Coordinates of C-alpha atoms and ligand atoms in Angstrom, one line a residue:
M1055 CA -21.4 -15.3 -0.5
N1056 CA -24.0 -17.8 -1.7
A1057 CA -23.6 -21.5 -2.5
E1058 CA -23.3 -20.8 -6.3
Q1059 CA -20.6 -18.2 -5.8
W1060 CA -18.5 -20.6 -3.5
A1061 CA -19.0 -23.3 -6.1
V1062 CA -17.6 -21.3 -9.1
L1063 CA -14.6 -20.2 -7.1
E1064 CA -13.8 -23.7 -5.9
A1065 CA -14.4 -25.2 -9.3
E1066 CA -11.8 -22.8 -10.8
F1067 CA -9.1 -22.9 -8.1
G1068 CA -9.8 -26.0 -6.0
T1069 CA -11.2 -26.1 -2.4
D1070 CA -7.7 -26.0 -0.9
R1071 CA -7.0 -22.6 -2.4
I1072 CA -10.3 -20.8 -1.5
L1073 CA -10.0 -20.4 2.3
R1074 CA -13.1 -19.8 4.3
D1075 CA -13.4 -17.5 7.3
H1076 CA -9.8 -16.5 7.1
R1077 CA -8.3 -13.9 9.5
L1078 CA -6.9 -10.8 7.7
A1079 CA -4.8 -9.3 10.5
P1080 CA -1.6 -11.2 9.6
Y1081 CA -1.8 -9.7 6.1
T1082 CA -1.8 -6.1 7.2
T1083 CA 1.1 -4.1 8.6
F1084 CA -1.1 -2.9 11.4
K1085 CA -1.8 -6.6 12.3
I1086 CA -5.5 -5.7 12.7
G1087 CA -8.6 -7.0 11.0
G1088 CA -11.3 -9.7 11.3
P1089 CA -11.9 -12.6 8.9
A1090 CA -12.7 -12.6 5.2
D1091 CA -15.6 -14.9 4.2
G1092 CA -13.3 -16.1 1.4
Y1093 CA -9.6 -15.7 0.8
F1094 CA -7.5 -16.5 -2.3
E1095 CA -3.9 -15.9 -3.0
A1096 CA -3.2 -15.2 -6.7
R1097 CA 0.3 -16.4 -7.5
S1098 CA 0.5 -15.0 -11.0
A1099 CA -1.0 -12.1 -13.0
D1100 CA -3.0 -14.7 -14.9
E1101 CA -4.5 -16.1 -11.7
L1102 CA -5.3 -12.6 -10.6
A1103 CA -7.1 -11.9 -13.9
R1104 CA -9.0 -15.2 -13.7
A1105 CA -10.1 -14.5 -10.2
L1106 CA -11.2 -11.0 -11.1
R1107 CA -13.2 -12.2 -14.1
L1108 CA -15.0 -14.7 -11.9
V1109 CA -15.9 -12.2 -9.1
S1110 CA -17.1 -9.8 -11.7
A1111 CA -19.2 -12.4 -13.7
H1112 CA -20.8 -13.7 -10.5
E1113 CA -21.1 -10.4 -8.7
I1114 CA -19.0 -11.5 -5.7
P1115 CA -17.9 -8.6 -3.5
H1116 CA -14.1 -8.5 -3.5
F1117 CA -11.1 -6.6 -2.4
V1118 CA -7.6 -6.8 -3.9
L1119 CA -5.0 -6.8 -1.1
G1120 CA -1.3 -6.0 -1.6
L1121 CA 0.9 -5.8 1.5
G1122 CA -1.9 -4.2 3.5
A1123 CA 0.3 -1.3 4.4
N1124 CA -2.2 1.5 3.7
I1125 CA -5.4 0.1 5.0
L1126 CA -7.4 -0.5 8.1
V1127 CA -9.5 -3.7 8.0
G1128 CA -12.6 -3.7 10.3
D1129 CA -12.8 -6.0 13.3
R1130 CA -15.7 -7.8 11.7
G1131 CA -13.7 -8.5 8.6
F1132 CA -14.8 -8.6 4.9
R1133 CA -18.0 -10.0 3.4
G1134 CA -16.9 -11.5 0.1
L1135 CA -13.6 -12.6 -1.4
V1136 CA -10.2 -11.1 -0.5
I1137 CA -7.8 -11.7 -3.3
R1138 CA -4.2 -11.3 -2.0
N1139 CA -1.9 -10.4 -4.8
A1140 CA 1.2 -12.7 -4.7
A1141 CA 2.0 -12.4 -8.4
T1142 CA 5.7 -11.5 -8.4
A1143 CA 7.3 -12.5 -11.8
R1144 CA 9.8 -9.9 -13.0
S1145 CA 12.4 -9.3 -15.7
I1146 CA 14.7 -6.4 -16.8
S1147 CA 15.9 -5.7 -20.3
D1148 CA 19.3 -4.5 -21.3
D1149 CA 17.9 -1.0 -21.8
G1150 CA 16.5 -0.9 -18.3
I1151 CA 12.9 -1.7 -18.8
L1152 CA 11.7 -3.5 -15.6
T1153 CA 8.6 -5.6 -16.3
V1154 CA 6.9 -6.8 -13.2
E1155 CA 3.7 -8.5 -12.0
S1156 CA 1.7 -6.3 -9.6
G1157 CA 2.1 -8.3 -6.5
A1158 CA 5.9 -7.9 -6.5
I1159 CA 7.2 -6.4 -3.3
V1160 CA 9.0 -3.1 -3.9
W1161 CA 11.4 -3.4 -0.9
P1162 CA 13.5 -5.4 -0.7
D1163 CA 12.7 -7.7 -3.6
L1164 CA 12.4 -5.3 -6.6
I1165 CA 14.9 -2.7 -5.4
E1166 CA 17.5 -5.4 -4.8
F1167 CA 16.8 -6.9 -8.2
A1168 CA 17.2 -3.6 -10.0
V1169 CA 20.3 -2.6 -8.1
E1170 CA 22.0 -5.9 -8.7
S1171 CA 21.1 -5.5 -12.4
G1172 CA 22.8 -2.1 -12.3
F1173 CA 19.7 0.0 -12.9
S1174 CA 18.6 3.1 -10.9
G1175 CA 15.2 4.7 -10.3
I1176 CA 13.4 2.9 -7.5
E1177 CA 16.2 2.6 -4.9
H1178 CA 14.8 5.7 -3.2
Y1179 CA 11.8 3.7 -1.9
A1180 CA 13.9 1.4 0.3
G1181 CA 12.2 0.6 3.5
I1182 CA 8.6 1.4 2.4
P1183 CA 6.3 -1.6 2.5
S1184 CA 4.4 -1.9 -0.8
T1185 CA 3.5 -4.1 -3.7
V1186 CA 3.7 -2.7 -7.2
G1187 CA -0.1 -2.5 -7.3
G1188 CA -0.2 -0.5 -4.1
A1189 CA 2.6 1.7 -5.2
L1190 CA 0.7 2.7 -8.4
W1191 CA -2.6 3.1 -6.5
Q1192 CA -1.0 5.6 -4.1
N1193 CA 1.8 7.0 -6.2
L1194 CA 4.5 5.9 -3.8
H1195 CA 6.7 8.8 -2.7
F1196 CA 9.7 9.7 -0.7
L1197 CA 12.2 12.5 -0.2
A1198 CA 15.0 12.9 -2.8
P1199 CA 18.4 11.5 -1.6
A1200 CA 20.5 13.4 0.9
P1201 CA 22.0 15.9 1.2
A1202 CA 19.4 17.8 -0.8
R1203 CA 16.1 16.2 0.4
E1204 CA 14.5 19.3 -1.0
R1205 CA 11.9 17.6 -3.1
T1206 CA 9.6 14.6 -3.0
M1207 CA 10.2 11.9 -5.6
F1208 CA 7.2 9.9 -6.9
I1209 CA 7.1 6.4 -8.4
D1210 CA 5.2 7.8 -11.4
E1211 CA 8.4 9.4 -12.5
V1212 CA 9.6 6.0 -13.7
V1213 CA 6.3 4.4 -14.7
L1214 CA 6.1 3.6 -18.4
D1215 CA 2.8 1.8 -18.6
A1216 CA 0.7 -0.9 -17.0
R1217 CA -1.6 -3.8 -17.9
L1218 CA -4.9 -3.2 -16.3
M1219 CA -8.1 -5.2 -15.8
H1220 CA -11.1 -2.9 -16.0
P1221 CA -14.3 -3.5 -14.1
D1222 CA -16.0 -4.9 -17.3
G1223 CA -13.4 -7.6 -17.5
S1224 CA -11.5 -6.2 -20.4
I1225 CA -7.7 -5.9 -20.3
T1226 CA -5.7 -3.0 -21.8
N1227 CA -2.3 -1.5 -21.6
R1228 CA -2.4 2.1 -20.4
D1229 CA 0.5 4.6 -20.3
R1230 CA 1.5 6.8 -17.4
D1231 CA -0.8 9.7 -18.5
Y1232 CA -3.9 7.5 -18.0
F1233 CA -3.2 7.2 -14.2
D1234 CA -3.6 11.0 -13.5
F1235 CA -1.0 10.6 -10.7
G1236 CA -0.9 13.2 -7.9
Y1237 CA 0.1 13.3 -4.3
D1238 CA -1.2 10.1 -2.7
Q1239 CA -3.5 9.9 -5.8
S1240 CA -4.1 8.0 -9.0
I1241 CA -7.1 7.1 -11.1
L1242 CA -7.1 3.7 -9.4
H1243 CA -8.9 5.3 -6.4
H1244 CA -12.0 5.9 -8.6
S1245 CA -11.8 3.7 -11.7
G1246 CA -12.0 0.2 -10.2
D1247 CA -9.1 -0.9 -12.5
I1248 CA -6.7 -3.5 -11.1
V1249 CA -3.1 -3.4 -12.1
L1250 CA -2.0 -6.8 -13.4
S1251 CA 1.6 -5.8 -14.3
A1252 CA 3.6 -2.7 -14.9
R1253 CA 6.7 -1.5 -16.7
F1254 CA 9.2 1.0 -15.3
Q1255 CA 11.9 2.8 -17.3
L1256 CA 15.1 2.7 -15.2
E1257 CA 18.5 4.2 -16.0
P1258 CA 22.0 2.7 -15.7
G1259 CA 23.4 3.6 -12.3
S1260 CA 26.3 3.1 -10.1
K1261 CA 25.7 0.3 -7.6
D1262 CA 27.8 2.1 -4.9
R1263 CA 25.7 5.2 -5.3
M1264 CA 22.4 3.2 -5.1
R1265 CA 23.6 1.3 -2.1
R1266 CA 24.5 4.6 -0.4
I1267 CA 21.0 6.0 -1.0
I1268 CA 19.4 2.8 0.3
R1269 CA 21.6 2.9 3.5
E1270 CA 20.9 6.6 4.1
N1271 CA 17.2 6.3 3.5
L1272 CA 16.9 3.3 5.8
A1273 CA 18.8 5.2 8.5
W1274 CA 16.6 8.3 8.0
R1275 CA 13.5 6.2 8.4
A1276 CA 14.8 4.2 11.4
E1277 CA 15.3 7.5 13.3
R1278 CA 11.8 8.8 12.6
H1279 CA 9.5 5.7 12.2
P1280 CA 8.6 2.9 14.6
P1281 CA 10.0 -0.5 13.5
L1282 CA 7.3 -2.5 11.8
D1283 CA 8.3 -5.9 13.2
T1284 CA 7.9 -4.8 16.8
E1285 CA 5.5 -1.8 16.5
P1286 CA 3.0 -2.6 13.8
S1287 CA 1.4 0.4 12.0
A1288 CA -0.1 1.6 8.8
G1289 CA 2.4 4.4 8.3
S1290 CA 1.0 7.9 8.2
I1291 CA -2.7 8.0 9.2
F1292 CA -3.7 11.5 8.0
Q1293 CA -3.1 13.5 4.8
K1294 CA -1.0 16.6 4.6
I1295 CA -3.3 19.7 4.9
E1296 CA -2.5 22.8 2.9
G1297 CA 1.1 21.7 2.7
I1298 CA 1.4 21.3 6.5
G1299 CA 2.3 17.9 7.8
A1300 CA -0.5 16.3 9.9
G1301 CA 2.2 15.1 12.4
R1302 CA 3.2 18.7 13.1
L1303 CA -0.4 19.7 14.0
I1304 CA -1.0 16.6 16.1
D1305 CA 2.3 17.2 17.9
Q1306 CA 1.3 20.8 18.6
C1307 CA -1.7 19.5 20.4
G1308 CA 0.5 17.4 22.7
M1309 CA -1.0 14.1 21.5
K1310 CA 2.1 11.9 21.2
G1311 CA 1.8 9.0 23.6
T1312 CA -2.0 9.2 23.7
R1313 CA -3.4 5.7 24.1
I1314 CA -6.9 4.2 23.4
G1315 CA -7.1 0.4 24.1
G1316 CA -4.2 -1.2 22.3
I1317 CA -3.5 1.8 20.0
E1318 CA -0.9 4.5 20.8
I1319 CA 0.3 7.6 19.0
T1320 CA 4.0 6.9 18.8
H1321 CA 6.5 9.2 20.4
R1322 CA 8.6 9.0 17.3
H1323 CA 6.1 10.5 14.9
A1324 CA 2.7 12.1 15.8
N1325 CA 1.1 11.0 12.5
I1326 CA 1.8 7.3 13.2
M1327 CA -0.3 5.1 15.4
I1328 CA 1.1 1.8 16.6
N1329 CA -0.6 -1.4 17.7
R1330 CA 0.7 -2.4 21.1
G1331 CA -0.4 -6.0 20.5
N1332 CA -4.1 -6.1 21.3
G1333 CA -5.2 -3.0 19.2
T1334 CA -8.5 -3.3 17.3
A1335 CA -9.9 -1.4 14.4
A1336 CA -12.4 0.1 16.8
D1337 CA -9.5 1.5 18.9
V1338 CA -8.0 3.0 15.7
R1339 CA -11.3 4.6 14.7
A1340 CA -11.7 6.0 18.2
M1341 CA -8.2 7.5 18.1
I1342 CA -8.8 8.9 14.6
D1343 CA -12.0 10.6 15.9
R1344 CA -10.2 12.0 19.0
V1345 CA -7.3 13.4 16.9
V1346 CA -9.6 15.0 14.3
E1347 CA -11.7 16.7 17.1
T1348 CA -8.7 17.8 19.1
V1349 CA -6.7 19.2 16.1
E1350 CA -9.8 21.0 14.8
R1351 CA -10.6 22.5 18.2
E1352 CA -6.9 23.6 18.8
T1353 CA -5.7 24.6 15.4
G1354 CA -8.8 25.1 13.2
Y1355 CA -7.6 22.4 10.7
R1356 CA -9.8 19.4 10.0
L1357 CA -7.6 16.4 9.3
K1358 CA -8.6 13.6 6.8
P1359 CA -7.3 10.0 7.0
E1360 CA -5.1 8.9 4.1
I1361 CA -5.6 5.2 4.8
A1362 CA -8.4 3.2 3.3
F1363 CA -11.1 1.6 5.5
V1364 CA -11.9 -2.0 4.4
G1365 CA -14.7 -4.3 5.4
E1366 CA -17.1 -4.1 8.4
F1367 CA -16.3 -2.2 11.6
Ligands
FAD1892 C1 5.7 1.8 8.1 C2 5.1 2.4 6.9 C3 5.8 3.4 6.2 C4 5.3 4.0 5.0 N1 6.0 5.0 4.4 C5 5.5 5.5 3.2 C6 6.3 6.4 2.5 O1 7.3 6.8 2.9 N2 5.8 6.9 1.3 C7 4.6 6.4 0.8 O2 4.2 6.8 -0.3 N3 3.8 5.5 1.5 C8 4.3 5.0 2.7 N4 3.5 4.1 3.4 C9 2.2 3.7 2.9 C10 2.3 2.4 2.0 O3 3.5 1.8 2.1 C11 1.9 2.7 0.6 O4 0.6 3.3 0.5 C12 1.9 1.4 -0.3 O5 1.9 1.8 -1.6 C13 0.8 0.4 0.0 O6 0.9 -0.7 -0.8 P1 0.3 -2.1 -0.5 O7 0.7 -3.1 -1.4 O8 0.5 -2.4 1.0 O9 -1.3 -1.7 -0.7 P2 -2.5 -2.2 0.2 O10 -2.5 -1.4 1.5 O11 -2.6 -3.6 0.3 O12 -3.7 -1.6 -0.6 C14 -3.9 -0.2 -0.7 C15 -4.9 0.1 -1.8 O13 -4.3 -0.3 -3.1 C16 -5.2 -1.1 -3.8 N5 -4.4 -2.1 -4.6 C17 -3.5 -3.0 -4.2 N6 -3.0 -3.7 -5.2 C18 -3.6 -3.2 -6.3 C19 -3.6 -3.5 -7.7 N7 -2.8 -4.5 -8.2 N8 -4.3 -2.8 -8.6 C20 -5.2 -1.8 -8.1 N9 -5.3 -1.5 -6.8 C21 -4.5 -2.2 -5.9 C22 -6.0 -1.9 -2.7 O14 -7.2 -2.5 -3.2 C23 -6.2 -0.8 -1.7 O15 -7.3 0.0 -2.0 C24 4.0 3.5 4.6 C25 3.3 2.5 5.2 C26 3.9 2.0 6.4 C27 3.1 0.8 7.1

């Protein structure tokens, strides 16, 4: 960033809020990533909008970061401003409309809030690390409650609309259709829109039933996924391919336990790589290349990563 770009950011938010050369690893679930030139934490949707207006008006390269649960940040970090979204205000109306700023954390914060208010619709996503913005970007999904588990539920099923900032700086409300939601997909992947806040239509629900779903889903995940606090990861690395789970293909190739540097394919789930403490983005990229080559050679399928790559590698 040049001197003028630093000056406008610091004039708007103060020098103490625009951090320079700030390491990103702690803000990702993989605990990997070099420094951002500039780092700003937006504490409200209004601050988020103001920061986005400035970066757009002054052509400052930027990235909006949620919980960092679906990205790999390069070892050389990010040239420009990382705006971490910590805008979390929320409310729920008597008829179950949950209005929330886009940095709100889905689990546990929002789910607990909805359950305690007696409204159902998002409890299925217990245990998944995500902000509301990230959830809309990716169309957060999980298996329907036990015993059925015969279908995948998607967050878009309860989305009413969202307040978006578009790349030209305008703000509009857009309903669910605008998002063109699909599996791991939404218009946000291509449009450059940033979600400022969103509304979800929830239904009255029994607290006992919701608590049971949460317990069962957390137990289901605990059996199959490495614990994030001791085995940092970015969740699933590769997309499903023609309806076949990438984990199944990687497992068929006997790759569980494979290690490159500080990165290991966990024994619990072949589509998840864990950071053994000193893992780097270069290790992750090398492991991705090795998996793609091996799976293609052994099965004929070419896997594609589902995580986003951010910054310089
Ligand atoms: C252990 C683990 C388990 C997981 N399990 C699941 C699962 O079961 N189901 C599932 O669907 N996913 C799962 N994931 C993936 C991850 O939880 C989701 O993709 C989540 O939605 C990411 O949200 P985030 O806030 O961390 O986004 P980030 O990773 O911070 O960002 C992801 C993308 O969203 C964009 N973005 C963030 N905020 C906004 C905004 N306000 N407006 C526009 N774009 C924005 C970012 O710029 C970036 O491009 C898992 C991940 C982990 C680590």
